[in-house]
Amino acid sequence: MFLAHLSRTGPQWNAARPMEEQTEWLTHAAYMDMQVDEGIIVLGGPLDDMRVVLAMEVESEEAVRAILGRDPWSDSHLRIDAIEPWTIRLDGRRPRPPVRESSGTTPGLA
């Protein structure tokens, strides 16, 4: 199951500094990289309005909260805004099977 996660900056976020100069950056980055390596975080990054979006492949909202609760930036630099189930219908990362018409044929092929 995929879940989309949105978070905002928290009370220890220093808006005068770039992300890489925030306190605890190295430990946060290492933790997030570990989640990517384990296949939990599929995509992620900051938005222009100081929010962060993550696409996570986990079994529940509770799992997202537990995983992100162990992040060194949890509640200090980032606070969860929303966690929503996400049905991915378009995915350029994986080969996709051909689209079939209701007759069972592939469009354009006889």
JSON list of C-alpha atoms in Angstrom, two decimals:
[
{"chain": "A", "resi": 1, "resn": "MET", "atom": "CA", "xyz": [0.00, 0.00, 0.00]},
{"chain": "A", "resi": 2, "resn": "PHE", "atom": "CA", "xyz": [1.24, 3.48, -0.82]},
{"chain": "A", "resi": 3, "resn": "LEU", "atom": "CA", "xyz": [0.66, 6.43, 1.47]},
{"chain": "A", "resi": 4, "resn": "ALA", "atom": "CA", "xyz": [1.32, 10.07, 0.68]},
{"chain": "A", "resi": 5, "resn": "HIS", "atom": "CA", "xyz": [2.74, 12.00, 3.61]},
{"chain": "A", "resi": 6, "resn": "LEU", "atom": "CA", "xyz": [2.85, 15.79, 3.91]},
{"chain": "A", "resi": 7, "resn": "SER", "atom": "CA", "xyz": [4.71, 17.61, 6.67]},
{"chain": "A", "resi": 8, "resn": "ARG", "atom": "CA", "xyz": [5.50, 21.21, 7.59]},
{"chain": "A", "resi": 9, "resn": "THR", "atom": "CA", "xyz": [8.46, 22.79, 9.27]},
{"chain": "A", "resi": 10, "resn": "GLY", "atom": "CA", "xyz": [8.48, 22.55, 13.05]},
{"chain": "A", "resi": 11, "resn": "PRO", "atom": "CA", "xyz": [9.59, 24.90, 15.85]},
{"chain": "A", "resi": 12, "resn": "GLN", "atom": "CA", "xyz": [13.33, 24.21, 15.52]},
{"chain": "A", "resi": 13, "resn": "TRP", "atom": "CA", "xyz": [13.40, 24.86, 11.77]},
{"chain": "A", "resi": 14, "resn": "ASN", "atom": "CA", "xyz": [15.53, 27.92, 11.02]},
{"chain": "A", "resi": 15, "resn": "ALA", "atom": "CA", "xyz": [14.03, 29.62, 7.95]},
{"chain": "A", "resi": 16, "resn": "ALA", "atom": "CA", "xyz": [17.25, 31.63, 7.50]},
{"chain": "A", "resi": 17, "resn": "ARG", "atom": "CA", "xyz": [19.23, 28.44, 6.74]},
{"chain": "A", "resi": 18, "resn": "PRO", "atom": "CA", "xyz": [19.02, 25.96, 3.88]},
{"chain": "A", "resi": 19, "resn": "MET", "atom": "CA", "xyz": [17.90, 22.42, 4.67]},
{"chain": "A", "resi": 20, "resn": "GLU", "atom": "CA", "xyz": [21.44, 21.05, 4.71]},
{"chain": "A", "resi": 21, "resn": "GLU", "atom": "CA", "xyz": [22.46, 23.58, 7.40]},
{"chain": "A", "resi": 22, "resn": "GLN", "atom": "CA", "xyz": [19.66, 22.76, 9.85]},
{"chain": "A", "resi": 23, "resn": "THR", "atom": "CA", "xyz": [20.60, 21.21, 13.19]},
{"chain": "A", "resi": 24, "resn": "GLU", "atom": "CA", "xyz": [20.62, 17.39, 13.17]},
{"chain": "A", "resi": 25, "resn": "TRP", "atom": "CA", "xyz": [20.76, 17.39, 9.34]},
{"chain": "A", "resi": 26, "resn": "LEU", "atom": "CA", "xyz": [23.28, 14.55, 9.04]},
{"chain": "A", "resi": 27, "resn": "THR", "atom": "CA", "xyz": [21.39, 12.21, 11.37]},
{"chain": "A", "resi": 28, "resn": "HIS", "atom": "CA", "xyz": [18.05, 13.06, 9.72]},
{"chain": "A", "resi": 29, "resn": "ALA", "atom": "CA", "xyz": [19.49, 12.53, 6.21]},
{"chain": "A", "resi": 30, "resn": "ALA", "atom": "CA", "xyz": [21.07, 9.20, 7.23]},
{"chain": "A", "resi": 31, "resn": "TYR", "atom": "CA", "xyz": [17.78, 7.99, 8.73]},
{"chain": "A", "resi": 32, "resn": "MET", "atom": "CA", "xyz": [15.79, 8.98, 5.64]},
{"chain": "A", "resi": 33, "resn": "ASP", "atom": "CA", "xyz": [18.38, 7.37, 3.33]},
{"chain": "A", "resi": 34, "resn": "MET", "atom": "CA", "xyz": [17.97, 4.16, 5.33]},
{"chain": "A", "resi": 35, "resn": "GLN", "atom": "CA", "xyz": [14.20, 4.27, 4.70]},
{"chain": "A", "resi": 36, "resn": "VAL", "atom": "CA", "xyz": [14.87, 4.65, 0.97]},
{"chain": "A", "resi": 37, "resn": "ASP", "atom": "CA", "xyz": [17.37, 1.77, 1.01]},
{"chain": "A", "resi": 38, "resn": "GLU", "atom": "CA", "xyz": [14.77, -0.44, 2.74]},
{"chain": "A", "resi": 39, "resn": "GLY", "atom": "CA", "xyz": [12.15, 0.42, 0.11]},
{"chain": "A", "resi": 40, "resn": "ILE", "atom": "CA", "xyz": [9.88, 2.26, 2.55]},
{"chain": "A", "resi": 41, "resn": "ILE", "atom": "CA", "xyz": [10.28, 5.75, 1.08]},
{"chain": "A", "resi": 42, "resn": "VAL", "atom": "CA", "xyz": [9.80, 5.56, -2.66]},
{"chain": "A", "resi": 43, "resn": "LEU", "atom": "CA", "xyz": [9.93, 9.27, -3.51]},
{"chain": "A", "resi": 44, "resn": "GLY", "atom": "CA", "xyz": [10.36, 12.37, -1.39]},
{"chain": "A", "resi": 45, "resn": "GLY", "atom": "CA", "xyz": [11.46, 15.94, -1.21]},
{"chain": "A", "resi": 46, "resn": "PRO", "atom": "CA", "xyz": [10.62, 19.50, -0.28]},
{"chain": "A", "resi": 47, "resn": "LEU", "atom": "CA", "xyz": [7.93, 21.65, -1.87]},
{"chain": "A", "resi": 48, "resn": "ASP", "atom": "CA", "xyz": [8.41, 25.39, -2.41]},
{"chain": "A", "resi": 49, "resn": "ASP", "atom": "CA", "xyz": [6.21, 26.37, 0.55]},
{"chain": "A", "resi": 50, "resn": "MET", "atom": "CA", "xyz": [8.35, 24.76, 3.27]},
{"chain": "A", "resi": 51, "resn": "ARG", "atom": "CA", "xyz": [6.43, 21.48, 3.20]},
{"chain": "A", "resi": 52, "resn": "VAL", "atom": "CA", "xyz": [7.79, 18.02, 2.47]},
{"chain": "A", "resi": 53, "resn": "VAL", "atom": "CA", "xyz": [6.04, 15.25, 0.54]},
{"chain": "A", "resi": 54, "resn": "LEU", "atom": "CA", "xyz": [6.90, 11.56, 0.80]},
{"chain": "A", "resi": 55, "resn": "ALA", "atom": "CA", "xyz": [5.50, 8.57, -1.07]},
{"chain": "A", "resi": 56, "resn": "MET", "atom": "CA", "xyz": [5.83, 5.62, 1.28]},
{"chain": "A", "resi": 57, "resn": "GLU", "atom": "CA", "xyz": [5.15, 1.94, 0.68]},
{"chain": "A", "resi": 58, "resn": "VAL", "atom": "CA", "xyz": [3.88, 0.72, 4.06]},
{"chain": "A", "resi": 59, "resn": "GLU", "atom": "CA", "xyz": [0.86, -1.12, 5.43]},
{"chain": "A", "resi": 60, "resn": "SER", "atom": "CA", "xyz": [-0.85, 1.66, 7.40]},
{"chain": "A", "resi": 61, "resn": "GLU", "atom": "CA", "xyz": [-0.93, 5.24, 8.63]},
{"chain": "A", "resi": 62, "resn": "GLU", "atom": "CA", "xyz": [0.25, 3.94, 12.00]},
{"chain": "A", "resi": 63, "resn": "ALA", "atom": "CA", "xyz": [3.34, 2.49, 10.31]},
{"chain": "A", "resi": 64, "resn": "VAL", "atom": "CA", "xyz": [4.10, 5.90, 8.75]},
{"chain": "A", "resi": 65, "resn": "ARG", "atom": "CA", "xyz": [3.77, 7.57, 12.14]},
{"chain": "A", "resi": 66, "resn": "ALA", "atom": "CA", "xyz": [5.99, 4.97, 13.81]},
{"chain": "A", "resi": 67, "resn": "ILE", "atom": "CA", "xyz": [8.69, 5.18, 11.13]},
{"chain": "A", "resi": 68, "resn": "LEU", "atom": "CA", "xyz": [8.73, 8.97, 11.01]},
{"chain": "A", "resi": 69, "resn": "GLY", "atom": "CA", "xyz": [8.50, 9.17, 14.80]},
{"chain": "A", "resi": 70, "resn": "ARG", "atom": "CA", "xyz": [12.02, 7.70, 14.94]},
{"chain": "A", "resi": 71, "resn": "ASP", "atom": "CA", "xyz": [13.37, 10.42, 12.62]},
{"chain": "A", "resi": 72, "resn": "PRO", "atom": "CA", "xyz": [15.64, 12.84, 14.53]},
{"chain": "A", "resi": 73, "resn": "TRP", "atom": "CA", "xyz": [13.63, 15.72, 13.00]},
{"chain": "A", "resi": 74, "resn": "SER", "atom": "CA", "xyz": [10.27, 14.37, 14.19]},
{"chain": "A", "resi": 75, "resn": "ASP", "atom": "CA", "xyz": [8.24, 17.18, 15.82]},
{"chain": "A", "resi": 76, "resn": "SER", "atom": "CA", "xyz": [11.31, 19.43, 16.06]},
{"chain": "A", "resi": 77, "resn": "HIS", "atom": "CA", "xyz": [12.07, 20.30, 12.44]},
{"chain": "A", "resi": 78, "resn": "LEU", "atom": "CA", "xyz": [9.14, 18.55, 10.72]},
{"chain": "A", "resi": 79, "resn": "ARG", "atom": "CA", "xyz": [5.55, 18.02, 11.83]},
{"chain": "A", "resi": 80, "resn": "ILE", "atom": "CA", "xyz": [3.07, 15.74, 10.09]},
{"chain": "A", "resi": 81, "resn": "ASP", "atom": "CA", "xyz": [0.25, 17.57, 8.30]},
{"chain": "A", "resi": 82, "resn": "ALA", "atom": "CA", "xyz": [-1.47, 14.69, 6.54]},
{"chain": "A", "resi": 83, "resn": "ILE", "atom": "CA", "xyz": [-1.17, 11.02, 5.67]},
{"chain": "A", "resi": 84, "resn": "GLU", "atom": "CA", "xyz": [-3.42, 9.77, 2.89]},
{"chain": "A", "resi": 85, "resn": "PRO", "atom": "CA", "xyz": [-3.77, 6.44, 1.03]},
{"chain": "A", "resi": 86, "resn": "TRP", "atom": "CA", "xyz": [-2.55, 6.81, -2.55]},
{"chain": "A", "resi": 87, "resn": "THR", "atom": "CA", "xyz": [-3.48, 4.64, -5.50]},
{"chain": "A", "resi": 88, "resn": "ILE", "atom": "CA", "xyz": [-0.69, 4.93, -8.05]},
{"chain": "A", "resi": 89, "resn": "ARG", "atom": "CA", "xyz": [-2.02, 4.45, -11.56]},
{"chain": "A", "resi": 90, "resn": "LEU", "atom": "CA", "xyz": [0.89, 5.95, -13.48]},
{"chain": "A", "resi": 91, "resn": "ASP", "atom": "CA", "xyz": [4.39, 4.83, -12.59]},
{"chain": "A", "resi": 92, "resn": "GLY", "atom": "CA", "xyz": [7.28, 5.58, -14.93]},
{"chain": "A", "resi": 93, "resn": "ARG", "atom": "CA", "xyz": [9.70, 3.66, -12.72]},
{"chain": "A", "resi": 94, "resn": "ARG", "atom": "CA", "xyz": [8.39, 0.24, -13.76]},
{"chain": "A", "resi": 95, "resn": "PRO", "atom": "CA", "xyz": [7.54, -1.38, -17.08]},
{"chain": "A", "resi": 96, "resn": "ARG", "atom": "CA", "xyz": [3.80, -1.46, -17.55]},
{"chain": "A", "resi": 97, "resn": "PRO", "atom": "CA", "xyz": [1.63, -4.02, -19.29]},
{"chain": "A", "resi": 98, "resn": "PRO", "atom": "CA", "xyz": [-0.16, -2.91, -22.45]},
{"chain": "A", "resi": 99, "resn": "VAL", "atom": "CA", "xyz": [-3.61, -1.37, -22.02]},
{"chain": "A", "resi": 100, "resn": "ARG", "atom": "CA", "xyz": [-6.33, -3.81, -23.06]},
{"chain": "A", "resi": 101, "resn": "GLU", "atom": "CA", "xyz": [-9.69, -2.87, -24.50]},
{"chain": "A", "resi": 102, "resn": "SER", "atom": "CA", "xyz": [-12.78, -4.52, -23.07]},
{"chain": "A", "resi": 103, "resn": "SER", "atom": "CA", "xyz": [-12.63, -7.03, -25.95]},
{"chain": "A", "resi": 104, "resn": "GLY", "atom": "CA", "xyz": [-9.27, -8.21, -24.61]},
{"chain": "A", "resi": 105, "resn": "THR", "atom": "CA", "xyz": [-7.24, -6.87, -27.55]},
{"chain": "A", "resi": 106, "resn": "THR", "atom": "CA", "xyz": [-4.44, -4.37, -27.40]},
{"chain": "A", "resi": 107, "resn": "PRO", "atom": "CA", "xyz": [-5.45, -1.07, -29.07]},
{"chain": "A", "resi": 108, "resn": "GLY", "atom": "CA", "xyz": [-3.91, -0.67, -32.52]},
{"chain": "A", "resi": 109, "resn": "LEU", "atom": "CA", "xyz": [-2.95, -4.35, -32.84]},
{"chain": "A", "resi": 110, "resn": "ALA", "atom": "CA", "xyz": [-4.92, -6.92, -34.84]}
]
